[in-house]
PDB file of C-alpha atoms in Angstrom:
ATOM      1  CA  GLY A   1      30.375  82.586  57.470  1.00 84.00           C
ATOM      2  CA  ASN A   2      31.838  79.156  58.026  1.00 89.00           C
ATOM      3  CA  SER A   3      32.136  77.783  61.533  1.00 92.00           C
ATOM      4  CA  VAL A   4      32.963  74.580  63.390  1.00 95.00           C
ATOM      5  CA  THR A   5      31.551  73.578  66.760  1.00 95.00           C
ATOM      6  CA  GLN A   6      33.001  70.752  68.790  1.00 94.00           C
ATOM      7  CA  MET A   7      32.285  69.427  72.235  1.00 87.00           C
ATOM      8  CA  GLU A   8      34.074  71.010  75.139  1.00 85.00           C
ATOM      9  CA  GLY A   9      36.638  69.057  77.031  1.00 85.00           C
ATOM     10  CA  PRO A  10      38.420  67.717  78.744  1.00 93.00           C
ATOM     11  CA  VAL A  11      37.142  64.253  77.998  1.00 95.00           C
ATOM     12  CA  THR A  12      38.525  61.685  80.417  1.00 96.00           C
ATOM     13  CA  LEU A  13      38.284  57.991  79.575  1.00 97.00           C
ATOM     14  CA  SER A  14      39.702  54.753  80.812  1.00 97.00           C
ATOM     15  CA  GLU A  15      41.943  52.775  78.510  1.00 97.00           C
ATOM     16  CA  GLU A  16      39.994  50.608  76.022  1.00 96.00           C
ATOM     17  CA  ALA A  17      36.869  52.759  76.355  1.00 97.00           C
ATOM     18  CA  PHE A  18      34.911  53.933  73.306  1.00 97.00           C
ATOM     19  CA  LEU A  19      35.526  57.498  72.196  1.00 97.00           C
ATOM     20  CA  THR A  20      33.213  59.948  70.498  1.00 97.00           C
ATOM     21  CA  ILE A  21      34.078  63.608  70.003  1.00 97.00           C
ATOM     22  CA  ASN A  22      31.235  65.505  68.391  1.00 97.00           C
ATOM     23  CA  CYS A  23      31.811  68.023  65.622  1.00 97.00           C
ATOM     24  CA  THR A  24      29.222  69.969  63.647  1.00 97.00           C
ATOM     25  CA  TYR A  25      29.802  72.617  61.034  1.00 96.00           C
ATOM     26  CA  THR A  26      28.155  75.489  59.232  1.00 95.00           C
ATOM     27  CA  ALA A  27      29.166  76.087  55.639  1.00 92.00           C
ATOM     28  CA  THR A  28      27.678  76.452  52.207  1.00 87.00           C
ATOM     29  CA  GLY A  29      27.982  73.677  49.690  1.00 87.00           C
ATOM     30  CA  TYR A  30      30.249  70.727  50.372  1.00 90.00           C
ATOM     31  CA  PRO A  31      33.327  71.706  52.366  1.00 93.00           C
ATOM     32  CA  SER A  32      36.211  69.337  53.030  1.00 93.00           C
ATOM     33  CA  LEU A  33      36.336  68.171  56.638  1.00 95.00           C
ATOM     34  CA  PHE A  34      39.346  67.323  58.773  1.00 95.00           C
ATOM     35  CA  TRP A  35      40.411  66.106  62.169  1.00 97.00           C
ATOM     36  CA  TYR A  36      43.783  67.257  63.467  1.00 95.00           C
ATOM     37  CA  VAL A  37      45.535  65.977  66.589  1.00 95.00           C
ATOM     38  CA  GLN A  38      48.028  67.853  68.725  1.00 91.00           C
ATOM     39  CA  TYR A  39      50.196  65.850  71.079  1.00 90.00           C
ATOM     40  CA  PRO A  40      51.855  67.687  73.983  1.00 85.00           C
ATOM     41  CA  GLY A  41      54.659  69.923  72.796  1.00 80.00           C
ATOM     42  CA  GLU A  42      54.076  69.172  69.121  1.00 83.00           C
ATOM     43  CA  GLY A  43      52.372  70.842  66.177  1.00 84.00           C
ATOM     44  CA  LEU A  44      48.970  69.873  64.831  1.00 89.00           C
ATOM     45  CA  GLN A  45      49.017  66.757  62.667  1.00 90.00           C
ATOM     46  CA  LEU A  46      46.395  65.731  60.160  1.00 91.00           C
ATOM     47  CA  LEU A  47      44.601  62.684  61.570  1.00 96.00           C
ATOM     48  CA  LEU A  48      42.000  62.059  58.883  1.00 96.00           C
ATOM     49  CA  LYS A  49      39.862  63.825  56.333  1.00 94.00           C
ATOM     50  CA  ALA A  50      36.791  63.470  54.124  1.00 95.00           C
ATOM     51  CA  THR A  51      36.061  65.513  51.039  1.00 92.00           C
ATOM     52  CA  LYS A  52      32.507  64.573  50.101  1.00 91.00           C
ATOM     53  CA  ALA A  53      29.257  63.501  51.697  1.00 93.00           C
ATOM     54  CA  ASP A  54      29.159  59.957  53.137  1.00 95.00           C
ATOM     55  CA  ASP A  55      32.936  59.620  52.883  1.00 96.00           C
ATOM     56  CA  LYS A  56      34.573  57.987  55.874  1.00 97.00           C
ATOM     57  CA  GLY A  57      38.022  59.102  56.898  1.00 96.00           C
ATOM     58  CA  SER A  58      40.065  56.706  58.979  1.00 97.00           C
ATOM     59  CA  ASN A  59      43.537  56.497  60.475  1.00 96.00           C
ATOM     60  CA  LYS A  60      45.160  54.844  63.499  1.00 95.00           C
ATOM     61  CA  GLY A  61      41.838  53.298  64.537  1.00 97.00           C
ATOM     62  CA  PHE A  62      40.016  56.622  64.428  1.00 98.00           C
ATOM     63  CA  GLU A  63      37.067  57.147  62.084  1.00 98.00           C
ATOM     64  CA  ALA A  64      34.776  59.989  61.097  1.00 98.00           C
ATOM     65  CA  THR A  65      31.957  60.022  58.566  1.00 98.00           C
ATOM     66  CA  TYR A  66      30.933  63.110  56.601  1.00 97.00           C
ATOM     67  CA  ARG A  67      27.214  63.518  57.264  1.00 96.00           C
ATOM     68  CA  LYS A  68      25.713  66.225  55.097  1.00 94.00           C
ATOM     69  CA  GLU A  69      22.190  65.769  56.445  1.00 95.00           C
ATOM     70  CA  THR A  70      23.289  66.504  59.998  1.00 96.00           C
ATOM     71  CA  THR A  71      26.301  68.679  59.049  1.00 96.00           C
ATOM     72  CA  SER A  72      28.442  66.556  61.319  1.00 97.00           C
ATOM     73  CA  PHE A  73      31.845  64.860  61.329  1.00 98.00           C
ATOM     74  CA  HIS A  74      32.054  63.085  64.664  1.00 98.00           C
ATOM     75  CA  LEU A  75      35.332  61.415  65.610  1.00 98.00           C
ATOM     76  CA  GLU A  76      35.168  57.864  66.966  1.00 98.00           C
ATOM     77  CA  LYS A  77      37.554  55.193  68.171  1.00 98.00           C
ATOM     78  CA  GLY A  78      36.524  51.820  69.477  1.00 97.00           C
ATOM     79  CA  SER A  79      39.254  51.370  72.070  1.00 96.00           C
ATOM     80  CA  VAL A  80      41.412  54.274  73.205  1.00 97.00           C
ATOM     81  CA  GLN A  81      44.931  54.013  74.556  1.00 97.00           C
ATOM     82  CA  VAL A  82      46.887  56.223  76.925  1.00 96.00           C
ATOM     83  CA  SER A  83      48.961  57.319  73.917  1.00 96.00           C
ATOM     84  CA  ASP A  84      45.823  58.846  72.369  1.00 97.00           C
ATOM     85  CA  SER A  85      45.837  61.561  75.016  1.00 96.00           C
ATOM     86  CA  ALA A  86      46.016  64.805  73.051  1.00 95.00           C
ATOM     87  CA  VAL A  87      43.943  67.735  71.837  1.00 94.00           C
ATOM     88  CA  TYR A  88      41.736  67.026  68.840  1.00 96.00           C
ATOM     89  CA  PHE A  89      40.646  69.767  66.427  1.00 95.00           C
ATOM     90  CA  CYS A  90      37.864  69.523  63.889  1.00 97.00           C
ATOM     91  CA  ALA A  91      38.273  71.783  60.860  1.00 95.00           C
ATOM     92  CA  LEU A  92      36.775  72.553  57.482  1.00 94.00           C
ATOM     93  CA  ARG A  93      37.986  73.985  54.211  1.00 91.00           C
ATOM     94  CA  ALA A  94      35.347  75.756  52.199  1.00 87.00           C
ATOM     95  CA  ALA A  95      33.972  74.276  49.004  1.00 82.00           C
ATOM     96  CA  GLY A  96      35.780  75.500  45.947  1.00 73.00           C
ATOM     97  CA  GLY A  97      39.229  75.158  47.360  1.00 61.00           C
ATOM     98  CA  GLY A  98      41.293  77.965  48.761  1.00 69.00           C
ATOM     99  CA  ASN A  99      43.730  77.929  51.612  1.00 72.00           C
ATOM    100  CA  LYS A 100      41.716  78.789  54.635  1.00 82.00           C
ATOM    101  CA  LEU A 101      41.033  76.216  57.315  1.00 89.00           C
ATOM    102  CA  THR A 102      38.339  77.028  59.870  1.00 91.00           C
ATOM    103  CA  PHE A 103      38.963  75.265  63.173  1.00 93.00           C
ATOM    104  CA  GLY A 104      36.872  74.275  66.137  1.00 94.00           C
ATOM    105  CA  THR A 105      38.053  75.110  69.647  1.00 92.00           C
ATOM    106  CA  GLY A 106      39.691  71.743  70.215  1.00 93.00           C
ATOM    107  CA  THR A 107      38.789  68.954  72.618  1.00 95.00           C
ATOM    108  CA  GLN A 108      41.318  67.638  75.093  1.00 94.00           C
ATOM    109  CA  LEU A 109      41.273  63.890  75.568  1.00 96.00           C
ATOM    110  CA  LYS A 110      42.821  62.282  78.619  1.00 96.00           C
ATOM    111  CA  VAL A 111      43.076  58.509  78.702  1.00 97.00           C
ATOM    112  CA  GLU A 112      43.877  56.894  82.021  1.00 96.00           C
ATOM    113  CA  LEU A 113      44.961  53.376  82.901  1.00 93.00           C
TER     114      LEU A 113
ATOM    115  CA  GLY B   1      56.331  63.330  57.637  1.00 65.00           C
ATOM    116  CA  ALA B   2      57.297  66.900  56.923  1.00 77.00           C
ATOM    117  CA  VAL B   3      58.602  68.940  59.850  1.00 87.00           C
ATOM    118  CA  VAL B   4      57.955  72.577  60.629  1.00 92.00           C
ATOM    119  CA  SER B   5      59.801  74.301  63.439  1.00 93.00           C
ATOM    120  CA  GLN B   6      59.178  77.563  65.215  1.00 95.00           C
ATOM    121  CA  HIS B   7      61.576  79.713  67.163  1.00 96.00           C
ATOM    122  CA  PRO B   8      61.379  80.723  69.884  1.00 96.00           C
ATOM    123  CA  SER B   9      58.953  78.339  71.559  1.00 95.00           C
ATOM    124  CA  TRP B  10      58.140  81.014  74.102  1.00 95.00           C
ATOM    125  CA  VAL B  11      59.050  84.665  74.595  1.00 97.00           C
ATOM    126  CA  ILE B  12      58.371  87.315  77.207  1.00 97.00           C
ATOM    127  CA  CYS B  13      58.814  90.942  76.260  1.00 95.00           C
ATOM    128  CA  LYS B  14      58.082  94.411  77.546  1.00 96.00           C
ATOM    129  CA  SER B  15      55.238  96.474  76.200  1.00 97.00           C
ATOM    130  CA  GLY B  16      56.320  98.618  73.256  1.00 96.00           C
ATOM    131  CA  THR B  17      59.032  96.306  72.010  1.00 97.00           C
ATOM    132  CA  SER B  18      58.937  94.216  68.840  1.00 97.00           C
ATOM    133  CA  VAL B  19      59.198  90.455  68.706  1.00 97.00           C
ATOM    134  CA  LYS B  20      60.130  88.266  65.738  1.00 97.00           C
ATOM    135  CA  ILE B  21      58.955  84.672  65.429  1.00 97.00           C
ATOM    136  CA  GLU B  22      60.499  82.332  62.866  1.00 97.00           C
ATOM    137  CA  CYS B  23      58.816  79.475  61.077  1.00 96.00           C
ATOM    138  CA  ARG B  24      60.944  77.008  59.128  1.00 95.00           C
ATOM    139  CA  SER B  25      60.113  74.043  56.965  1.00 92.00           C
ATOM    140  CA  LEU B  26      62.962  71.658  57.683  1.00 92.00           C
ATOM    141  CA  ASP B  27      62.709  69.026  54.978  1.00 87.00           C
ATOM    142  CA  PHE B  28      60.545  70.492  52.237  1.00 86.00           C
ATOM    143  CA  GLN B  29      60.047  73.699  50.334  1.00 87.00           C
ATOM    144  CA  ALA B  30      57.031  75.641  51.493  1.00 87.00           C
ATOM    145  CA  THR B  31      55.464  77.676  48.727  1.00 85.00           C
ATOM    146  CA  THR B  32      52.801  78.873  51.139  1.00 89.00           C
ATOM    147  CA  MET B  33      52.934  79.514  54.856  1.00 92.00           C
ATOM    148  CA  PHE B  34      50.123  80.408  57.193  1.00 94.00           C
ATOM    149  CA  TRP B  35      50.104  82.217  60.505  1.00 96.00           C
ATOM    150  CA  TYR B  36      47.460  81.490  63.130  1.00 95.00           C
ATOM    151  CA  ARG B  37      46.687  82.899  66.530  1.00 95.00           C
ATOM    152  CA  GLN B  38      45.101  80.918  69.313  1.00 89.00           C
ATOM    153  CA  PHE B  39      43.543  82.314  72.466  1.00 81.00           C
ATOM    154  CA  PRO B  40      43.032  80.079  75.500  1.00 77.00           C
ATOM    155  CA  LYS B  41      40.208  77.606  74.957  1.00 73.00           C
ATOM    156  CA  GLN B  42      39.484  79.077  71.551  1.00 77.00           C
ATOM    157  CA  SER B  43      40.058  77.879  68.045  1.00 83.00           C
ATOM    158  CA  LEU B  44      42.983  78.733  65.794  1.00 89.00           C
ATOM    159  CA  MET B  45      42.272  81.923  63.896  1.00 91.00           C
ATOM    160  CA  LEU B  46      44.009  82.431  60.565  1.00 92.00           C
ATOM    161  CA  MET B  47      45.855  85.734  60.584  1.00 95.00           C
ATOM    162  CA  ALA B  48      47.516  85.732  57.183  1.00 94.00           C
ATOM    163  CA  THR B  49      48.705  83.673  54.261  1.00 92.00           C
ATOM    164  CA  SER B  50      52.102  84.261  52.738  1.00 90.00           C
ATOM    165  CA  ASN B  51      53.525  83.030  49.472  1.00 86.00           C
ATOM    166  CA  GLU B  52      57.260  83.014  48.936  1.00 82.00           C
ATOM    167  CA  GLY B  53      58.453  86.219  47.354  1.00 81.00           C
ATOM    168  CA  SER B  54      55.179  88.102  47.542  1.00 84.00           C
ATOM    169  CA  LYS B  55      53.248  90.155  50.070  1.00 87.00           C
ATOM    170  CA  ALA B  56      51.170  88.384  52.650  1.00 92.00           C
ATOM    171  CA  THR B  57      47.394  88.321  52.444  1.00 92.00           C
ATOM    172  CA  TYR B  58      45.842  89.294  55.758  1.00 95.00           C
ATOM    173  CA  GLU B  59      42.486  88.176  57.088  1.00 92.00           C
ATOM    174  CA  GLN B  60      39.860  90.744  57.858  1.00 92.00           C
ATOM    175  CA  GLY B  61      40.508  92.506  61.136  1.00 93.00           C
ATOM    176  CA  VAL B  62      44.232  91.702  61.289  1.00 95.00           C
ATOM    177  CA  GLU B  63      46.453  94.793  61.262  1.00 94.00           C
ATOM    178  CA  LYS B  64      49.138  94.286  58.657  1.00 92.00           C
ATOM    179  CA  ASP B  65      51.281  97.082  60.105  1.00 94.00           C
ATOM    180  CA  LYS B  66      51.093  95.447  63.512  1.00 96.00           C
ATOM    181  CA  PHE B  67      51.867  91.920  62.384  1.00 97.00           C
ATOM    182  CA  LEU B  68      54.594  92.048  59.756  1.00 96.00           C
ATOM    183  CA  ILE B  69      55.045  88.871  57.759  1.00 94.00           C
ATOM    184  CA  ASN B  70      58.008  88.104  55.561  1.00 91.00           C
ATOM    185  CA  HIS B  71      58.379  84.970  53.459  1.00 88.00           C
ATOM    186  CA  ALA B  72      61.736  85.576  51.872  1.00 82.00           C
ATOM    187  CA  SER B  73      62.653  81.976  51.090  1.00 89.00           C
ATOM    188  CA  LEU B  74      60.983  78.647  50.467  1.00 89.00           C
ATOM    189  CA  THR B  75      61.898  77.447  53.954  1.00 92.00           C
ATOM    190  CA  LEU B  76      61.483  80.493  56.160  1.00 93.00           C
ATOM    191  CA  SER B  77      58.700  82.857  57.113  1.00 94.00           C
ATOM    192  CA  THR B  78      58.832  85.365  59.933  1.00 95.00           C
ATOM    193  CA  LEU B  79      56.118  87.095  61.925  1.00 97.00           C
ATOM    194  CA  THR B  80      57.112  90.321  63.685  1.00 97.00           C
ATOM    195  CA  VAL B  81      54.764  91.697  66.298  1.00 97.00           C
ATOM    196  CA  THR B  82      55.559  95.408  66.328  1.00 96.00           C
ATOM    197  CA  SER B  83      55.152  97.615  69.384  1.00 96.00           C
ATOM    198  CA  ALA B  84      53.693  94.726  71.314  1.00 96.00           C
ATOM    199  CA  HIS B  85      51.048  95.296  73.975  1.00 96.00           C
ATOM    200  CA  PRO B  86      49.595  92.933  76.591  1.00 95.00           C
ATOM    201  CA  GLU B  87      46.576  92.245  74.372  1.00 94.00           C
ATOM    202  CA  ASP B  88      48.967  90.728  71.816  1.00 95.00           C
ATOM    203  CA  SER B  89      49.831  87.979  74.288  1.00 95.00           C
ATOM    204  CA  SER B  90      48.782  84.753  72.657  1.00 94.00           C
ATOM    205  CA  PHE B  91      49.877  81.481  71.132  1.00 93.00           C
ATOM    206  CA  TYR B  92      51.089  81.934  67.549  1.00 96.00           C
ATOM    207  CA  ILE B  93      51.186  78.938  65.242  1.00 96.00           C
ATOM    208  CA  CYS B  94      52.535  78.660  61.722  1.00 96.00           C
ATOM    209  CA  SER B  95      51.881  76.049  59.111  1.00 94.00           C
ATOM    210  CA  ALA B  96      53.436  75.347  55.743  1.00 92.00           C
ATOM    211  CA  ARG B  97      52.202  73.824  52.544  1.00 87.00           C
ATOM    212  CA  SER B  98      54.422  72.355  49.896  1.00 79.00           C
ATOM    213  CA  GLY B  99      52.048  73.084  47.086  1.00 68.00           C
ATOM    214  CA  VAL B 100      51.702  69.434  46.101  1.00 53.00           C
ATOM    215  CA  SER B 101      48.335  69.037  47.794  1.00 57.00           C
ATOM    216  CA  THR B 102      46.038  71.840  48.885  1.00 58.00           C
ATOM    217  CA  ASP B 103      44.841  69.713  51.822  1.00 65.00           C
ATOM    218  CA  THR B 104      48.212  69.158  53.403  1.00 76.00           C
ATOM    219  CA  GLN B 105      49.365  71.780  55.863  1.00 84.00           C
ATOM    220  CA  TYR B 106      52.182  70.928  58.261  1.00 89.00           C
ATOM    221  CA  PHE B 107      52.021  72.768  61.544  1.00 91.00           C
ATOM    222  CA  GLY B 108      54.722  74.100  63.789  1.00 93.00           C
ATOM    223  CA  PRO B 109      54.579  73.553  67.563  1.00 91.00           C
ATOM    224  CA  GLY B 110      53.654  77.158  68.271  1.00 93.00           C
ATOM    225  CA  THR B 111      55.192  80.141  70.066  1.00 96.00           C
ATOM    226  CA  ARG B 112      53.819  81.466  73.337  1.00 94.00           C
ATOM    227  CA  LEU B 113      54.127  85.274  73.466  1.00 96.00           C
ATOM    228  CA  THR B 114      53.648  87.097  76.746  1.00 96.00           C
ATOM    229  CA  VAL B 115      53.783  90.878  76.735  1.00 96.00           C
ATOM    230  CA  LEU B 116      54.263  92.499  80.125  1.00 95.00           C
TER     231      LEU B 116
END
């Protein structure tokens, strides 16, 4: 079946540091890939997505590139801010559409001054 | 962006009682709503998908008689945990989709259920 594996947290960084949160997946064909962010006390929000190989999703300074050869969708940001502190979830939706999202376990990011 | 609310945000109940959790789309009509369950340090697991006016579709391993889902209107879905037991304690999250884009699910903030 489909699965998503992401690095365990928490990840603690200083403000303006470079961020990488690793995400790899197992799925047949070409799934759509997503990163969701959950700020404290709020629901998950779509951060970015990519629907085909080599696509790069980007939003709010975050980027992730769909790498079919390594089945990865790592999240990166060049300079994090305290306001980026949240839990980040990698997810996939199977090729062929459908409703089901398969999530990773989430990675908590803490950014300190 | 679209807002989805859940009520209550947390609930504590005695074993054997039933608990109802509401999920509302506040500023859009949700043709489809999803219910997830999240255990500590684990991923969100889809429990069921409900379309307005029809029976919910449950994922494998989810007891439909235990977790009753009703999606009676385009803005409200409810999850009732019947005869709750301590193993049902978890974080329950709903999401809603307007039907315009299959990629866009709007998530509620979740409900923490603790069964004593």
